[in-house]
Short mmCIF file of C-alpha atoms in Angstrom, two decimals:
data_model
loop_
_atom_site.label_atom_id
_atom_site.label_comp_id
_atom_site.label_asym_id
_atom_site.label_seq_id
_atom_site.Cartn_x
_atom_site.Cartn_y
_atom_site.Cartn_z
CA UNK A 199 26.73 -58.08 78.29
CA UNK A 200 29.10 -56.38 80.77
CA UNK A 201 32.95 -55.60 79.42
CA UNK A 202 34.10 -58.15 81.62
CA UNK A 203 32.23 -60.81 79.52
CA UNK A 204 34.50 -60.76 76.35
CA UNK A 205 37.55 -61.80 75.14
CA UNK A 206 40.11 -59.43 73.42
CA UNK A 207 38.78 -60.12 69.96
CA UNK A 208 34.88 -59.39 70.95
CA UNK A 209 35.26 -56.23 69.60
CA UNK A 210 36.49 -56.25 66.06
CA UNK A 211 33.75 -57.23 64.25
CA UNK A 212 31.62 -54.26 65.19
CA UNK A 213 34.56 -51.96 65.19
CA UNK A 214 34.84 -53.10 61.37
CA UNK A 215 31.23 -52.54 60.86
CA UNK A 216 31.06 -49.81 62.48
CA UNK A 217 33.53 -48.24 59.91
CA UNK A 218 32.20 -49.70 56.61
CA UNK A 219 35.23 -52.39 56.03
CA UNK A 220 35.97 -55.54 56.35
CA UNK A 221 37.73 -57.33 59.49
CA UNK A 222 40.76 -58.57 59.69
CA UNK A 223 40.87 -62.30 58.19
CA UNK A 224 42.99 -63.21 61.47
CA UNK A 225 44.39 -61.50 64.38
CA UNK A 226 46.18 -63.18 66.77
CA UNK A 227 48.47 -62.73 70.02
CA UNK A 228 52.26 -63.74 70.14
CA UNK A 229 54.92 -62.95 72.34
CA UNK A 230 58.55 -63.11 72.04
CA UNK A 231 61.67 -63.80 74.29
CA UNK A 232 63.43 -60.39 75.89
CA UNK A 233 65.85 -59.76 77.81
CA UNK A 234 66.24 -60.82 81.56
CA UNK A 235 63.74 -64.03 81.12
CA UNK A 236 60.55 -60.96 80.32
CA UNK A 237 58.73 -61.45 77.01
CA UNK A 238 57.62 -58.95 74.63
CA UNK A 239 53.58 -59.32 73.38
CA UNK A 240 52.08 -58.24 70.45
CA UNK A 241 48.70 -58.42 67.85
CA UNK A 242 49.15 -59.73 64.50
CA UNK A 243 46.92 -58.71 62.14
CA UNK A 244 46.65 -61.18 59.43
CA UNK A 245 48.88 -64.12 58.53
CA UNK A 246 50.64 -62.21 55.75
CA UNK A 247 53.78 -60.62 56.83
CA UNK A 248 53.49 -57.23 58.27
CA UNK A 249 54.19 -53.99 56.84
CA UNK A 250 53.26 -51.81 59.38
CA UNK A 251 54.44 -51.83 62.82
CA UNK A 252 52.38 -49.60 65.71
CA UNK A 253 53.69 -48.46 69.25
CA UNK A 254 51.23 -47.00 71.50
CA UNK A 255 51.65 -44.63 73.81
CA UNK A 256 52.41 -44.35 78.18
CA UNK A 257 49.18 -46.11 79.93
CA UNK A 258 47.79 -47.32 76.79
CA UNK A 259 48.05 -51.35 75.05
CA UNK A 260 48.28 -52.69 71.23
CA UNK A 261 44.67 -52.67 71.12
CA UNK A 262 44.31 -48.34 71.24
CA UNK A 263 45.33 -49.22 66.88
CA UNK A 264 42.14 -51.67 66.76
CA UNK A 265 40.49 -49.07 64.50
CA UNK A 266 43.25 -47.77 62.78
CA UNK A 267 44.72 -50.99 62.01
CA UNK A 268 41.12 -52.21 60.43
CA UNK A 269 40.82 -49.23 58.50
CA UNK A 270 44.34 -49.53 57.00
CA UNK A 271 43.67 -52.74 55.76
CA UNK A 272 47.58 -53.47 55.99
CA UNK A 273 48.92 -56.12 57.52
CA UNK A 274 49.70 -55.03 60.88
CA UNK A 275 51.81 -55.48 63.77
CA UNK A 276 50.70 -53.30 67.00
CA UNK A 277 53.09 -54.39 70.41
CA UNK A 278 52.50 -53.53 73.79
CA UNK A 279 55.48 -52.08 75.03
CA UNK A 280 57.09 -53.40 78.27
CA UNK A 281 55.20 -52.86 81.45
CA UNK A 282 52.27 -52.59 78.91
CA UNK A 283 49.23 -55.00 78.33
CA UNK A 284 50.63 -58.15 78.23
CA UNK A 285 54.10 -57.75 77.68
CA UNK A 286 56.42 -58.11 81.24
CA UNK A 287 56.76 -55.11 83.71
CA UNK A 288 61.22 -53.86 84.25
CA UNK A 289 61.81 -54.76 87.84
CA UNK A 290 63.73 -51.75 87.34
CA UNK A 291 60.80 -49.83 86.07
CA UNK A 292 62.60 -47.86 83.78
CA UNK A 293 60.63 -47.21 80.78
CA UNK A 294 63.17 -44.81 79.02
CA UNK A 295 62.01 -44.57 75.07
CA UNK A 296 65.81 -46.29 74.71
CA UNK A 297 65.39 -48.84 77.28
CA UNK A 298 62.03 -50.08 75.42
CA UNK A 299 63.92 -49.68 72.27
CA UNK A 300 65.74 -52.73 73.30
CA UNK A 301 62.76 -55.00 73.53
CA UNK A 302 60.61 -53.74 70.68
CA UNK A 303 63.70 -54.26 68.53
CA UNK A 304 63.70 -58.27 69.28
CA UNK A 305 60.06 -58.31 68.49
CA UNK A 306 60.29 -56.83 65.27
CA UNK A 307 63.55 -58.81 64.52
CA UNK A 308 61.41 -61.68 65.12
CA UNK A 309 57.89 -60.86 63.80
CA UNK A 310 59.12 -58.86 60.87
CA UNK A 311 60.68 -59.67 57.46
CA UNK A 312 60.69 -56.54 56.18
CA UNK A 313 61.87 -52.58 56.84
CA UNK A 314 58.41 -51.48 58.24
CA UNK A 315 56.54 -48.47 58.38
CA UNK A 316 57.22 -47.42 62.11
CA UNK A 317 54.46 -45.83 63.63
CA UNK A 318 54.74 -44.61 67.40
CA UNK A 319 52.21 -43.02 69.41
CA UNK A 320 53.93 -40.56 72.21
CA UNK A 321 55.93 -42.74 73.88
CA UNK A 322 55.51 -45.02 71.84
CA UNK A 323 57.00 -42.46 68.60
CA UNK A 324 60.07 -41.49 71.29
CA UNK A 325 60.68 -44.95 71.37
CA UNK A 326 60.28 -45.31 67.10
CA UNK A 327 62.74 -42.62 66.95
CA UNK A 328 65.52 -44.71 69.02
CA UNK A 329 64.68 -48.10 66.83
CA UNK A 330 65.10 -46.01 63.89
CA UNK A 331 68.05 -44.35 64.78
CA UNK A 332 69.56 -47.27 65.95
CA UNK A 333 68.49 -50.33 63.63
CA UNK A 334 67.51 -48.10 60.05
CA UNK A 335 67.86 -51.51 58.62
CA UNK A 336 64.34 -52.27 60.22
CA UNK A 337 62.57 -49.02 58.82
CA UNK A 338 61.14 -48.06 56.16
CA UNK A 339 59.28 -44.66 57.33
CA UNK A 340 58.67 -43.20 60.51
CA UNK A 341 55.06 -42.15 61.47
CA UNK A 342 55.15 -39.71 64.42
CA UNK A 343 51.56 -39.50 66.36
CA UNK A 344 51.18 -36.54 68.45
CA UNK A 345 54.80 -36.07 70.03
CA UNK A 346 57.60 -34.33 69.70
CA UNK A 347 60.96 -34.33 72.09
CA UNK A 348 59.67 -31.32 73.27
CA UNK A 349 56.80 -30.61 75.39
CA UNK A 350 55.16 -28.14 78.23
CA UNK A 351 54.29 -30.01 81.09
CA UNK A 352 51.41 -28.27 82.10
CA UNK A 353 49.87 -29.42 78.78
CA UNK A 354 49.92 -33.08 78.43
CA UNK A 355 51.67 -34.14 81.64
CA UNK A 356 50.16 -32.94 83.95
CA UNK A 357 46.55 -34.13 83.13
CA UNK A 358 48.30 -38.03 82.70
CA UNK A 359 49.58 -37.47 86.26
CA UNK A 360 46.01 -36.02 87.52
CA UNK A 361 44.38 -38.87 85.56
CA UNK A 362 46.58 -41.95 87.23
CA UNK A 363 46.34 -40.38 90.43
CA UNK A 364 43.54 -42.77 91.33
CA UNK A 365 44.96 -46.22 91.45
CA UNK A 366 41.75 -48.54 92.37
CA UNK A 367 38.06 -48.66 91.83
CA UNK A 368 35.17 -50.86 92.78
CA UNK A 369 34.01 -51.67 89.11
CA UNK A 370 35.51 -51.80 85.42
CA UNK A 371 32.46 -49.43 84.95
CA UNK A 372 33.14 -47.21 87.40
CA UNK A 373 36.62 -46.82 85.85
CA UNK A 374 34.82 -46.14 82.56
CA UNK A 375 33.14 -43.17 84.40
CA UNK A 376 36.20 -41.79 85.62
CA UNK A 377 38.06 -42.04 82.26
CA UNK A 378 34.95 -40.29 80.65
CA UNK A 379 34.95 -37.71 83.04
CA UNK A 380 38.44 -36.58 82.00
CA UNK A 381 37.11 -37.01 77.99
CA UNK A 382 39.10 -40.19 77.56
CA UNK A 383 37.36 -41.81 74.63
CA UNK A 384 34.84 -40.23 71.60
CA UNK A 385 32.15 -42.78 73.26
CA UNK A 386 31.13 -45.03 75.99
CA UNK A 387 31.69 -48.26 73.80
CA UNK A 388 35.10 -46.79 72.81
CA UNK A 389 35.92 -46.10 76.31
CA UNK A 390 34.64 -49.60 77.84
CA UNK A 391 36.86 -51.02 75.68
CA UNK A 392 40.03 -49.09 76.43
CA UNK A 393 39.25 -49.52 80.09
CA UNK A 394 38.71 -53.68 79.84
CA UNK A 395 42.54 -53.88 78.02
CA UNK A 396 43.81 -51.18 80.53
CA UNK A 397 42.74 -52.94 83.88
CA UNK A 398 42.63 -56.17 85.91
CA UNK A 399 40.42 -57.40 88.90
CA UNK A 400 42.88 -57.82 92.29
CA UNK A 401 42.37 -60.77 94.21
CA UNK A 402 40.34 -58.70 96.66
CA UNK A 403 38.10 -57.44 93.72
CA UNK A 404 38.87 -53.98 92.98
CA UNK A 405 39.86 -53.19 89.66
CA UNK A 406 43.24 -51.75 89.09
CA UNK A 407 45.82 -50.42 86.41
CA UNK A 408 47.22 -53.16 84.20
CA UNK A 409 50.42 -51.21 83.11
CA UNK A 410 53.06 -50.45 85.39
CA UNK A 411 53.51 -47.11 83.88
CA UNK A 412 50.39 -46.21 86.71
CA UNK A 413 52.38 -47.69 89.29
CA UNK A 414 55.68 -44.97 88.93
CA UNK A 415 53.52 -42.19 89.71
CA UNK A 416 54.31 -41.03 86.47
CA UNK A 417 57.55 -40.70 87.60
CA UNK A 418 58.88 -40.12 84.04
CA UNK A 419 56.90 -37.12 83.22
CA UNK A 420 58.66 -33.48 83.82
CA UNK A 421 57.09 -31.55 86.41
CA UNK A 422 57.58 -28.14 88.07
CA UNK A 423 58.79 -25.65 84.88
CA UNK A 424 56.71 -22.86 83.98
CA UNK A 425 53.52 -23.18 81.84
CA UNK A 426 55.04 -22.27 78.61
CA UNK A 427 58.05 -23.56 78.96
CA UNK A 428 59.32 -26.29 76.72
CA UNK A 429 60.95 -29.42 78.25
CA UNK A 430 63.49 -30.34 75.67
CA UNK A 431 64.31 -34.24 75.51
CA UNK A 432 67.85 -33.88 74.11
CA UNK A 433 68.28 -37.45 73.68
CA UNK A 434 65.14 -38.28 71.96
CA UNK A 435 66.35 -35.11 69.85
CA UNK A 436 69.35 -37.05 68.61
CA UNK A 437 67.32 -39.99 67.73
CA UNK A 438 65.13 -37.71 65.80
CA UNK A 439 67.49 -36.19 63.74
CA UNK A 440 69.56 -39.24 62.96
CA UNK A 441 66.74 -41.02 61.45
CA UNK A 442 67.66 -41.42 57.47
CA UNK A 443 64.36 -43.00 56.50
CA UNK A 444 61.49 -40.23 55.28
CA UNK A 445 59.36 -38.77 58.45
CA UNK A 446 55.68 -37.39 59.05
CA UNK A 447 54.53 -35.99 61.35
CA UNK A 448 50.10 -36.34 62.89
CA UNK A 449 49.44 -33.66 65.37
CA UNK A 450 46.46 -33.15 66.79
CA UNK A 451 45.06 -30.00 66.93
CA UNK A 452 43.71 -30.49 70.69
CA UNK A 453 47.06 -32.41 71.11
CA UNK A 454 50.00 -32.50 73.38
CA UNK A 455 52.08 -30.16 70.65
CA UNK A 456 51.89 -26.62 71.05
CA UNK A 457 52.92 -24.16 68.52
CA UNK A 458 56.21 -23.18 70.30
CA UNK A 459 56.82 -27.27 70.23
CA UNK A 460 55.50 -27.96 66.45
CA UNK A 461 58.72 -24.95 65.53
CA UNK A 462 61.00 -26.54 67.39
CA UNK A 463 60.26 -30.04 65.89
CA UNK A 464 59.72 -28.16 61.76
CA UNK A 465 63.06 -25.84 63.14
CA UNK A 466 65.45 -29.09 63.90
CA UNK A 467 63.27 -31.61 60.85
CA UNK A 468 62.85 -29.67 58.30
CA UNK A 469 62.33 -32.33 55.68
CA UNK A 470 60.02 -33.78 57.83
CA UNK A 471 56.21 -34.07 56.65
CA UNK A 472 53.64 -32.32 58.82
CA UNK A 473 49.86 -32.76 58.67
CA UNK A 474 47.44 -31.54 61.30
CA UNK A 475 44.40 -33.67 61.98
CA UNK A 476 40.92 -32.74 64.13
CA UNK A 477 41.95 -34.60 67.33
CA UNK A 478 43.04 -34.88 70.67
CA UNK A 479 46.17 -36.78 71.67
CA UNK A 480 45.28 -40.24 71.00
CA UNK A 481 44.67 -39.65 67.14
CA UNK A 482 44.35 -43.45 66.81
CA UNK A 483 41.35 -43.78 68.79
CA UNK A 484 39.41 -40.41 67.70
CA UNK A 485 40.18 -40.05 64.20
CA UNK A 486 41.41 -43.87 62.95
CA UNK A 487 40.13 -43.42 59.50
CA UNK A 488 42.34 -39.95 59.29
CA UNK A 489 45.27 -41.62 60.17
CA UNK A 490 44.93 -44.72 58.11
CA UNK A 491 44.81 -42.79 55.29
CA UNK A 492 47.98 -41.45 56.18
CA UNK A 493 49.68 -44.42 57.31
CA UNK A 494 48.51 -46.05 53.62
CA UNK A 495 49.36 -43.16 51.72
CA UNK A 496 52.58 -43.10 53.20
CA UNK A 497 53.11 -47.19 52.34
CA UNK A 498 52.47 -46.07 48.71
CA UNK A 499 55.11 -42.90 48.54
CA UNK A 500 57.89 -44.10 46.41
#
């Protein structure tokens, strides 16, 4: 069977196997209303009300928390952020962490009936820091994956902007090639699948990007200081240290946070929680089972 041969669901099941649990009774796509006619999309993960809401991170789609989500065993609600999956590109393509705070706030509004646990992957966590700032009503705790407001560019930025460089290929496996070959993904099967929610077939047949995010040229990411040099996000900053509700922190140890950046971030949080997995950047897809374990045993801290 090639990846184009499934739906969005095909997966699951042997991701759930594949990790010793159970699937999820029911997951299912919805979308809300945003602003300017766009609509928001999002997974629901069972039909009991969630308690655990996921943002992924730049280039990535609701489905990257598949495995975490599973392994939780929480009732779940992962969102592709705007110009994401299938949520609606910005015709102004700005994708500001505040800006998508705006959207993801309706959806939860709307999808939620409780503060949630708020857990945000890189951009996705810069964009949990300015819901939580902004709405604390809506949060309950705020899971950080792999980011902090501050960052060297020659770290995690500049191999995004290497990686999105190419914009088309012949073949949904040939992408899965070219992710591999910049060690996107701890498999093949893991990486088909991230490539099949990431990409769509033009009408001329090559396979492209799905998210606009590929389309700015990664326009948003800082480029040009000096390797070492931190690139402080002051605004994201004072989202970060307005947030009232308790904090943790997953880095990965082959991440996108530094030492210099992890001091800064312990330096300006202090009562933050901080806990250091065996991972890459995308901690959700490499080490789900770590980070469920987390995300649980923070839904259980009094």
């Amino acid at each position: 069977m090639t990846i184009d041969a499934v739906n969005e669901f095909s997966f699951l099941a042997g991701q759930a196997h594949a990790l010793g649990v159970e699937a999820p009774a029911s997951v299912t796509r919805v979308s809300v209303a945003a602003h300017g006619g766009r609509t928001i999309s999002a997974l629901k993960y069972t039909d009991d009300e969630p308690v655990v809401t996921l943002l992924h991170g730049a280039g990535l789609n609701a489905h990257t928390w598949d495995s975490t989500v599973i392994a939780m065993g929480l009732p779940a609600l992962a969102i592709d952020l705007p110009g994401h999956g299938d949520s609606s590109w910005r015709a102004d393509a700005s994708y500001t962490p505040d800006n998508l705070a705006d959207d993801v706030i309706l959806a939860i509004e709307a999808l939620t009936s409780r503060p949630q646990i708020l857990v945000g992957h890189s951009l996705g966590g810069l964009t949990a820091a300015a819901i939580a700032s902004r709405r604390p009503d809506l949060v309950e705790r705020v899971v950080f994956v792999d980011i902090v407001p501050a960052l060297d560019p020659k770290i995690g930025p500049a191999e995004l902007r290497a990686f999105y460089s190419r914009q088309d290929f012949a073949t949904r496996d040939e992408v899965v090639d070219y992710a591999m070959s910049f060690g996107m993904g701890s498999d093949r099967a893991g990486t088909a699948r991230g490539v099949l929610f990431n990409t769509r077939v033009r009408e001329d047949g090559r396979v492209e990007w799905k998210h606009h995010f590929a389309q700015l040229a990664l326009a948003i990411l800082p480029e040009g200081a000096a390797e070492g040099t931190l690139v402080q996000n002051e605004r994201a900053w004072q989202n970060v240290e307005s947030i009232g509700a308790p904090v943790t922190l997953v880095r990965g140890s082959r991440g996108y946070i530094d030492e210099p950046a992890l001091a800064t971030f312990t330096h300006r949080v202090p009562e933050a929680t901080v806990i250091t997995v065996d991972a890459g950047h995308n901690v959700q897809e490499t080490q789900p089972v770590a980070l469920a374990a987390i995300i649980t045993a923070s839904s259980e801290t009094e």
